[in-house]
Amino acid sequence: MHRILTPLTSAVTYSRWLHMFIPAAACSVWFFISDMYWMLALFAVPVGLVPAMRLQEGLQAQLLLTPSERGQPDASIAVAPAVSWAERWRTVLWLEIRLLISAATLMALWLPVASIELVLSAAGRAQEGLVEGMSPHWWNALLAPLPLVPLLVLVVLGGRLTTAAARWLLGPSPTDRLSVLEELTEELLERNRIARELHDSIGHALTVAVVQAGAARAANDPAFTERALAAIEETGRDALEDLERVLRVLRVLRESGTPVSRRPTLAEAKRLLDSATSSGAKVVTRVSGDLGLVPAPVSREGYRILQESLTNVLRHAGPVPIRVSITVADGRLELEVTNPMSGAAGPPGSGSGLRGMRERAALLGGKARMESREGEWRVRVGLPLDGIRWSDALHRSSGR
């Protein structure tokens, strides 16, 4: 019984009833003009082909059929003008269904009239109408609620059927749904990219700080301690700049559509190498080719891959000699980082850092390989310089 009565206490039931009465009012005016209902149904065809009619019907359906208690619109009903003939004809079909439901609504208006006449019949003042021919008895008043039962059923079921029809005929087209899925996918990719960048940047800064602090304490040398503190300060400042940039992206990038700060590229890799050197590692760098020929998306991802590689070396092997090779030739960027493995720490595991490097390389059609050979840990990444137009567009759309 509770489940039966619950819809009658819901505000949406009566807002849907109001939605059904709007075309019923138009039908009433038409009946005063002409008794040919089919002409009204025929008139709905050119009206439904007007593109703005879909916008008006979608807005009305959202407000009355699917009102949201949290103020969020129902995405299952589109609020936009028709942009194709398919959407126009779906609007026409929707208007025809509304007219059909409105006709049932008008007929249902006689049900409360019947209840009133039953009460009048019990009082001995029956008029000619739906209860014509009934003998006036007091127990007719007991029958007065009965016509209201099918009326309430019509209100609840009619509202649900109208809402289902609205979601079917006024809902987003397959193209619209695909666009929404693409937007959600880009948003998830953006969140994943931001999380990865924070991992790379903050993880690098914390690793350098820990290594520097441990080395300074072990050295017990005021001059070395001073250099270590300076390196920690510089690395921390860089990490704070990255964090501030990411936070600004989260706040305003979606609204402005323009990048608020430029991400670092391989042209700025010197600060990474200097940071590793100041941590006690001996870094030997070899650059071959013109880094200016590397497209921006490849250069940006290459910078982050180099950053993560150096971070892994300092975290797992400590301040050991590191060989870095950056080569631009034959339409490819080849990046290699090699270091001796520490006997205590062993090679890096298969954590999120290595997985992130593989994902970055795969995003640009390249490949990242990590291997241990003859006591050394080697990271080799190859990225193509062409065929990344789609990736460049993705970077621009996400504000990178």
Short mmCIF file of C-alpha atoms in Angstrom, two decimals, residues 6-380:
data_model
loop_
_atom_site.label_atom_id
_atom_site.label_comp_id
_atom_site.label_asym_id
_atom_site.label_seq_id
_atom_site.Cartn_x
_atom_site.Cartn_y
_atom_site.Cartn_z
CA THR A 6 4.08 7.08 -2.60
CA PRO A 7 3.71 8.46 -6.18
CA LEU A 8 0.64 10.43 -5.06
CA THR A 9 2.75 12.30 -2.50
CA SER A 10 5.53 13.15 -4.95
CA ALA A 11 5.66 16.64 -6.43
CA VAL A 12 6.91 15.32 -9.77
CA THR A 13 3.63 13.45 -10.28
CA TYR A 14 1.69 16.70 -10.35
CA SER A 15 4.28 18.61 -12.36
CA ARG A 16 3.90 15.87 -14.99
CA TRP A 17 0.14 16.26 -14.76
CA LEU A 18 0.57 19.95 -15.50
CA HIS A 19 2.70 19.01 -18.49
CA MET A 20 -0.15 16.86 -19.81
CA PHE A 21 -2.67 19.68 -19.32
CA ILE A 22 -0.74 22.19 -21.46
CA PRO A 23 -1.65 20.57 -24.82
CA ALA A 24 -5.06 19.70 -23.37
CA ALA A 25 -5.74 23.40 -23.11
CA ALA A 26 -4.82 23.84 -26.77
CA CYS A 27 -7.14 20.96 -27.65
CA SER A 28 -9.99 22.61 -25.74
CA VAL A 29 -9.58 25.82 -27.73
CA TRP A 30 -9.47 23.82 -30.95
CA PHE A 31 -12.67 21.94 -30.07
CA PHE A 32 -14.44 25.25 -29.70
CA ILE A 33 -13.31 26.17 -33.21
CA SER A 34 -13.69 22.82 -34.93
CA ASP A 35 -14.63 19.30 -33.97
CA MET A 36 -12.14 17.78 -36.40
CA TYR A 37 -9.39 16.57 -34.12
CA TRP A 38 -7.39 15.14 -36.98
CA MET A 39 -6.75 18.67 -38.31
CA LEU A 40 -4.97 19.55 -35.07
CA ALA A 41 -2.81 16.43 -35.41
CA LEU A 42 -2.04 17.44 -38.99
CA PHE A 43 -1.15 20.96 -37.90
CA ALA A 44 1.47 19.55 -35.50
CA VAL A 45 3.57 18.31 -38.44
CA PRO A 46 4.83 21.69 -39.77
CA VAL A 47 5.11 22.99 -36.21
CA GLY A 48 7.34 20.09 -35.20
CA LEU A 49 9.61 20.62 -38.20
CA VAL A 50 10.61 24.05 -36.88
CA PRO A 51 14.10 23.57 -35.30
CA ALA A 52 13.33 25.84 -32.33
CA MET A 53 10.32 23.70 -31.37
CA ARG A 54 12.65 20.93 -30.18
CA LEU A 55 14.41 23.42 -27.91
CA GLN A 56 11.11 24.60 -26.44
CA GLU A 57 9.77 21.09 -25.93
CA GLY A 58 13.03 19.87 -24.39
CA LEU A 59 13.13 22.75 -21.92
CA GLN A 60 9.50 22.21 -20.93
CA ALA A 61 10.07 18.46 -20.52
CA GLN A 62 13.12 19.00 -18.32
CA LEU A 63 11.31 21.45 -16.04
CA LEU A 64 8.05 19.51 -15.64
CA LEU A 65 8.74 15.86 -16.42
CA THR A 66 12.18 15.44 -14.84
CA PRO A 67 12.65 18.24 -12.31
CA SER A 68 15.85 17.76 -10.33
CA GLU A 69 15.91 18.27 -6.60
CA ARG A 70 19.61 19.20 -6.77
CA GLY A 71 19.25 21.73 -9.54
CA GLN A 72 21.05 19.57 -12.11
CA PRO A 73 19.27 19.17 -15.48
CA ASP A 74 18.35 15.71 -16.71
CA ALA A 75 20.90 14.84 -19.39
CA SER A 76 18.57 12.23 -20.87
CA ILE A 77 16.48 15.04 -22.39
CA ALA A 78 18.29 17.38 -24.77
CA VAL A 79 17.67 21.14 -24.70
CA ALA A 80 18.82 22.28 -28.13
CA PRO A 81 17.29 23.12 -31.51
CA ALA A 82 16.97 20.36 -34.07
CA VAL A 83 20.03 20.17 -36.31
CA SER A 84 18.98 17.29 -38.55
CA TRP A 85 15.84 16.08 -40.26
CA ALA A 86 15.86 12.99 -38.07
CA GLU A 87 15.60 15.17 -34.97
CA ARG A 88 12.81 17.23 -36.59
CA TRP A 89 10.71 14.17 -37.36
CA ARG A 90 11.28 12.85 -33.86
CA THR A 91 9.93 16.16 -32.59
CA VAL A 92 6.87 15.75 -34.81
CA LEU A 93 6.25 12.28 -33.39
CA TRP A 94 6.66 13.68 -29.89
CA LEU A 95 4.02 16.34 -30.53
CA GLU A 96 1.61 13.72 -31.87
CA ILE A 97 2.09 11.63 -28.72
CA ARG A 98 1.48 14.71 -26.56
CA LEU A 99 -1.77 15.39 -28.39
CA LEU A 100 -2.86 11.78 -27.93
CA ILE A 101 -2.12 11.91 -24.20
CA SER A 102 -3.90 15.28 -23.95
CA ALA A 103 -7.04 13.74 -25.47
CA ALA A 104 -6.99 11.07 -22.75
CA THR A 105 -6.46 13.81 -20.18
CA LEU A 106 -9.50 15.72 -21.40
CA MET A 107 -11.65 12.61 -21.20
CA ALA A 108 -10.36 11.97 -17.69
CA LEU A 109 -11.73 15.35 -16.62
CA TRP A 110 -15.19 13.78 -16.63
CA LEU A 111 -14.15 11.47 -13.79
CA PRO A 112 -14.13 14.15 -11.05
CA VAL A 113 -17.36 15.48 -12.57
CA ALA A 114 -18.89 12.04 -11.99
CA SER A 115 -17.78 12.15 -8.36
CA ILE A 116 -19.47 15.52 -7.89
CA GLU A 117 -22.70 14.26 -9.47
CA LEU A 118 -22.73 11.24 -7.17
CA VAL A 119 -22.56 13.55 -4.19
CA LEU A 120 -25.37 15.70 -5.61
CA SER A 121 -27.42 12.56 -6.25
CA ALA A 122 -27.06 11.58 -2.61
CA ALA A 123 -28.40 15.02 -1.68
CA GLY A 124 -31.35 14.62 -4.01
CA ARG A 125 -30.15 17.32 -6.41
CA ALA A 126 -28.91 15.18 -9.27
CA GLN A 127 -28.62 16.84 -12.66
CA GLU A 128 -28.56 15.26 -16.09
CA GLY A 129 -25.07 14.00 -16.71
CA LEU A 130 -22.89 10.97 -16.16
CA VAL A 131 -25.11 9.58 -13.39
CA GLU A 132 -28.33 10.19 -15.22
CA GLY A 133 -30.91 7.53 -14.38
CA MET A 134 -29.49 6.69 -10.93
CA SER A 135 -31.93 6.82 -8.06
CA PRO A 136 -31.08 9.47 -5.48
CA HIS A 137 -29.94 7.59 -2.36
CA TRP A 138 -27.65 8.65 0.44
CA TRP A 139 -25.25 5.77 -0.24
CA ASN A 140 -24.39 7.34 -3.64
CA ALA A 141 -21.99 9.54 -1.70
CA LEU A 142 -20.03 6.43 -0.73
CA LEU A 143 -19.44 5.77 -4.44
CA ALA A 144 -18.09 9.27 -5.06
CA PRO A 145 -14.39 8.36 -4.55
CA LEU A 146 -14.51 5.52 -7.08
CA PRO A 147 -14.18 7.68 -10.25
CA LEU A 148 -11.10 9.30 -8.70
CA VAL A 149 -9.20 5.99 -8.65
CA PRO A 150 -8.81 5.71 -12.46
CA LEU A 151 -8.04 9.43 -12.51
CA LEU A 152 -5.10 8.98 -10.13
CA VAL A 153 -3.92 5.93 -12.09
CA LEU A 154 -4.02 8.01 -15.27
CA VAL A 155 -2.05 10.81 -13.62
CA VAL A 156 0.73 8.48 -12.43
CA LEU A 157 0.97 6.17 -15.44
CA GLY A 158 0.37 8.94 -17.95
CA GLY A 159 3.19 10.97 -16.42
CA ARG A 160 5.58 8.03 -16.53
CA LEU A 161 4.68 7.19 -20.13
CA THR A 162 5.11 10.83 -21.16
CA THR A 163 8.52 10.97 -19.47
CA ALA A 164 9.64 7.77 -21.18
CA ALA A 165 8.50 9.14 -24.55
CA ALA A 166 10.33 12.41 -23.91
CA ARG A 167 13.58 10.61 -23.13
CA TRP A 168 13.20 8.49 -26.26
CA LEU A 169 12.20 11.23 -28.73
CA LEU A 170 13.77 14.33 -27.18
CA GLY A 171 16.88 12.64 -25.85
CA PRO A 172 20.36 13.16 -27.29
CA SER A 173 21.04 11.64 -30.69
CA PRO A 174 23.76 8.96 -31.07
CA THR A 175 26.11 11.71 -32.25
CA ASP A 176 25.36 13.77 -29.15
CA ARG A 177 25.93 10.76 -26.90
CA LEU A 178 29.24 10.08 -28.63
CA SER A 179 30.28 13.69 -28.08
CA VAL A 180 29.43 13.43 -24.39
CA LEU A 181 31.45 10.23 -24.09
CA GLU A 182 34.39 11.90 -25.84
CA GLU A 183 34.21 14.84 -23.44
CA LEU A 184 34.12 12.49 -20.45
CA THR A 185 37.05 10.53 -21.87
CA GLU A 186 39.09 13.69 -22.37
CA GLU A 187 38.24 14.79 -18.84
CA LEU A 188 39.40 11.46 -17.41
CA LEU A 189 42.57 11.63 -19.49
CA GLU A 190 43.18 15.15 -18.24
CA ARG A 191 42.77 14.06 -14.62
CA ASN A 192 45.12 11.14 -15.19
CA ARG A 193 47.66 13.45 -16.83
CA ILE A 194 47.51 15.91 -13.93
CA ALA A 195 47.96 13.12 -11.40
CA ARG A 196 50.92 11.79 -13.36
CA GLU A 197 52.51 15.23 -13.62
CA LEU A 198 52.14 15.80 -9.89
CA HIS A 199 53.71 12.39 -9.29
CA ASP A 200 56.62 13.23 -11.57
CA SER A 201 57.25 16.75 -10.32
CA ILE A 202 56.57 16.39 -6.60
CA GLY A 203 58.13 12.93 -6.49
CA HIS A 204 61.30 14.26 -8.11
CA ALA A 205 61.51 17.18 -5.68
CA LEU A 206 60.97 14.99 -2.61
CA THR A 207 63.50 12.43 -3.82
CA VAL A 208 66.15 15.11 -4.37
CA ALA A 209 65.38 16.64 -0.97
CA VAL A 210 65.69 13.28 0.83
CA VAL A 211 68.93 12.39 -0.93
CA GLN A 212 70.44 15.82 -0.29
CA ALA A 213 69.44 15.84 3.36
CA GLY A 214 70.88 12.35 3.91
CA ALA A 215 74.12 13.21 2.14
CA ALA A 216 74.51 16.45 4.11
CA ARG A 217 74.01 14.69 7.43
CA ALA A 218 76.50 11.95 6.50
CA ALA A 219 79.13 14.40 5.19
CA ASN A 220 79.12 16.58 8.30
CA ASP A 221 80.61 19.35 6.14
CA PRO A 222 79.17 22.90 6.49
CA ALA A 223 80.06 23.78 2.88
CA PHE A 224 78.42 20.64 1.51
CA THR A 225 75.41 21.20 3.76
CA GLU A 226 75.06 24.72 2.35
CA ARG A 227 75.11 23.39 -1.22
CA ALA A 228 72.62 20.67 -0.30
CA LEU A 229 70.20 23.18 1.22
CA ALA A 230 70.50 25.37 -1.87
CA ALA A 231 69.69 22.40 -4.11
CA ILE A 232 66.71 21.46 -1.93
CA GLU A 233 65.47 25.04 -2.09
CA GLU A 234 65.77 25.25 -5.88
CA THR A 235 64.14 21.88 -6.47
CA GLY A 236 61.34 22.69 -4.06
CA ARG A 237 60.75 26.02 -5.77
CA ASP A 238 60.46 24.29 -9.14
CA ALA A 239 58.00 21.78 -7.68
CA LEU A 240 55.92 24.59 -6.18
CA GLU A 241 55.79 26.30 -9.56
CA ASP A 242 54.55 23.08 -11.17
CA LEU A 243 51.97 22.62 -8.43
CA GLU A 244 50.74 26.21 -8.77
CA ARG A 245 50.46 25.83 -12.54
CA VAL A 246 48.43 22.62 -12.21
CA LEU A 247 46.09 24.24 -9.70
CA ARG A 248 45.53 27.17 -12.04
CA VAL A 249 44.77 24.71 -14.81
CA LEU A 250 42.17 23.01 -12.62
CA ARG A 251 40.52 26.34 -11.79
CA VAL A 252 40.36 28.19 -15.08
CA LEU A 253 41.47 26.10 -18.02
CA ARG A 254 38.06 24.57 -18.68
CA GLU A 255 36.46 28.02 -18.83
CA SER A 256 39.05 29.96 -20.79
CA GLY A 257 40.15 27.25 -23.23
CA THR A 258 43.69 28.67 -23.27
CA PRO A 259 46.79 27.42 -21.44
CA VAL A 260 47.78 29.42 -18.37
CA SER A 261 51.36 28.29 -18.31
CA ARG A 262 53.77 26.51 -20.63
CA ARG A 263 54.97 23.07 -19.71
CA PRO A 264 58.75 22.52 -19.75
CA THR A 265 60.39 20.89 -22.76
CA LEU A 266 63.69 19.13 -23.41
CA ALA A 267 65.22 22.52 -24.15
CA GLU A 268 64.99 23.11 -20.40
CA ALA A 269 66.38 19.72 -19.40
CA LYS A 270 69.47 21.40 -17.93
CA ARG A 271 67.66 22.15 -14.69
CA LEU A 272 66.91 18.44 -14.26
CA LEU A 273 70.52 17.48 -14.92
CA ASP A 274 71.80 20.20 -12.58
CA SER A 275 69.41 19.00 -9.89
CA ALA A 276 70.71 15.45 -10.19
CA THR A 277 74.31 16.70 -10.15
CA SER A 278 73.70 18.75 -7.01
CA SER A 279 72.36 15.59 -5.37
CA GLY A 280 75.81 14.02 -5.68
CA ALA A 281 75.30 12.12 -8.93
CA LYS A 282 77.88 12.48 -11.69
CA VAL A 283 75.88 13.12 -14.86
CA VAL A 284 77.45 12.76 -18.30
CA THR A 285 75.18 14.13 -21.01
CA ARG A 286 75.41 13.68 -24.76
CA VAL A 287 73.05 15.57 -27.05
CA SER A 288 73.03 14.83 -30.77
CA GLY A 289 70.84 16.68 -33.22
CA ASP A 290 68.75 19.82 -32.99
CA LEU A 291 66.25 19.78 -30.12
CA GLY A 292 64.45 22.66 -31.83
CA LEU A 293 63.24 20.18 -34.48
CA VAL A 294 61.36 18.16 -31.87
CA PRO A 295 57.61 18.96 -31.92
CA ALA A 296 56.27 20.45 -28.71
CA PRO A 297 54.18 17.43 -27.60
CA VAL A 298 57.15 15.07 -28.05
CA SER A 299 59.53 17.47 -26.31
CA ARG A 300 57.18 17.94 -23.35
CA GLU A 301 56.67 14.23 -22.83
CA GLY A 302 60.38 13.61 -23.31
CA TYR A 303 61.11 16.09 -20.52
CA ARG A 304 58.77 14.25 -18.14
CA ILE A 305 60.24 10.88 -19.08
CA LEU A 306 63.76 12.19 -18.38
CA GLN A 307 62.56 13.64 -15.08
CA GLU A 308 61.02 10.34 -13.99
CA SER A 309 64.15 8.42 -15.07
CA LEU A 310 66.45 10.62 -13.01
CA THR A 311 64.08 10.45 -10.06
CA ASN A 312 64.13 6.64 -10.19
CA VAL A 313 67.94 6.62 -10.27
CA LEU A 314 68.23 8.84 -7.20
CA ARG A 315 65.47 6.98 -5.37
CA HIS A 316 66.67 3.42 -6.00
CA ALA A 317 70.43 3.72 -6.62
CA GLY A 318 71.37 6.95 -4.88
CA PRO A 319 74.00 9.45 -6.14
CA VAL A 320 75.63 7.19 -8.72
CA PRO A 321 77.13 8.05 -12.13
CA ILE A 322 74.44 8.61 -14.74
CA ARG A 323 74.79 8.65 -18.51
CA VAL A 324 72.14 10.57 -20.43
CA SER A 325 71.90 10.43 -24.22
CA ILE A 326 69.45 12.54 -26.25
CA THR A 327 69.49 11.99 -30.01
CA VAL A 328 67.38 13.61 -32.70
CA ALA A 329 67.86 11.85 -36.04
CA ASP A 330 65.97 10.07 -38.81
CA GLY A 331 62.63 11.49 -37.71
CA ARG A 332 62.89 10.13 -34.17
CA LEU A 333 63.81 11.23 -30.69
CA GLU A 334 65.92 8.66 -28.85
CA LEU A 335 66.34 9.12 -25.10
CA GLU A 336 68.55 6.85 -23.01
CA VAL A 337 69.39 6.99 -19.29
CA THR A 338 71.90 4.48 -17.88
CA ASN A 339 73.18 4.02 -14.33
CA PRO A 340 74.87 1.31 -12.28
CA MET A 341 72.49 -0.55 -10.02
CA SER A 342 73.00 -0.32 -6.30
CA GLY A 343 73.53 -3.69 -4.76
CA ALA A 344 71.26 -2.90 -1.84
CA ALA A 345 68.41 -1.36 -3.74
CA GLY A 346 68.44 -3.41 -6.92
CA PRO A 347 66.59 -2.36 -10.06
CA PRO A 348 63.45 -0.24 -9.88
CA GLY A 349 60.23 -2.18 -9.68
CA SER A 350 57.26 -1.99 -12.00
CA GLY A 351 55.51 0.84 -10.16
CA SER A 352 53.52 3.78 -11.45
CA GLY A 353 56.67 5.64 -12.53
CA LEU A 354 57.75 3.03 -15.09
CA ARG A 355 54.16 2.49 -16.16
CA GLY A 356 53.76 6.24 -16.62
CA MET A 357 56.81 6.38 -18.89
CA ARG A 358 55.45 3.55 -21.02
CA GLU A 359 52.08 5.30 -21.27
CA ARG A 360 53.67 8.58 -22.31
CA ALA A 361 55.67 6.87 -25.03
CA ALA A 362 52.68 4.86 -26.28
CA LEU A 363 50.57 8.02 -26.44
CA LEU A 364 52.90 9.40 -29.12
CA GLY A 365 53.29 6.15 -31.00
CA GLY A 366 56.66 5.35 -29.45
CA LYS A 367 58.00 2.72 -27.12
CA ALA A 368 59.81 2.70 -23.78
CA ARG A 369 62.02 -0.19 -22.69
CA MET A 370 63.55 -0.76 -19.27
CA GLU A 371 66.14 -3.46 -18.69
CA SER A 372 69.03 -4.46 -16.47
CA ARG A 373 72.19 -5.58 -18.20
CA GLU A 374 75.68 -6.27 -16.85
CA GLY A 375 74.99 -4.52 -13.56
CA GLU A 376 73.43 -1.47 -15.16
CA TRP A 377 69.87 -0.22 -15.34
CA ARG A 378 68.94 1.24 -18.70
CA VAL A 379 65.88 3.20 -19.82
CA ARG A 380 65.54 3.57 -23.60
#
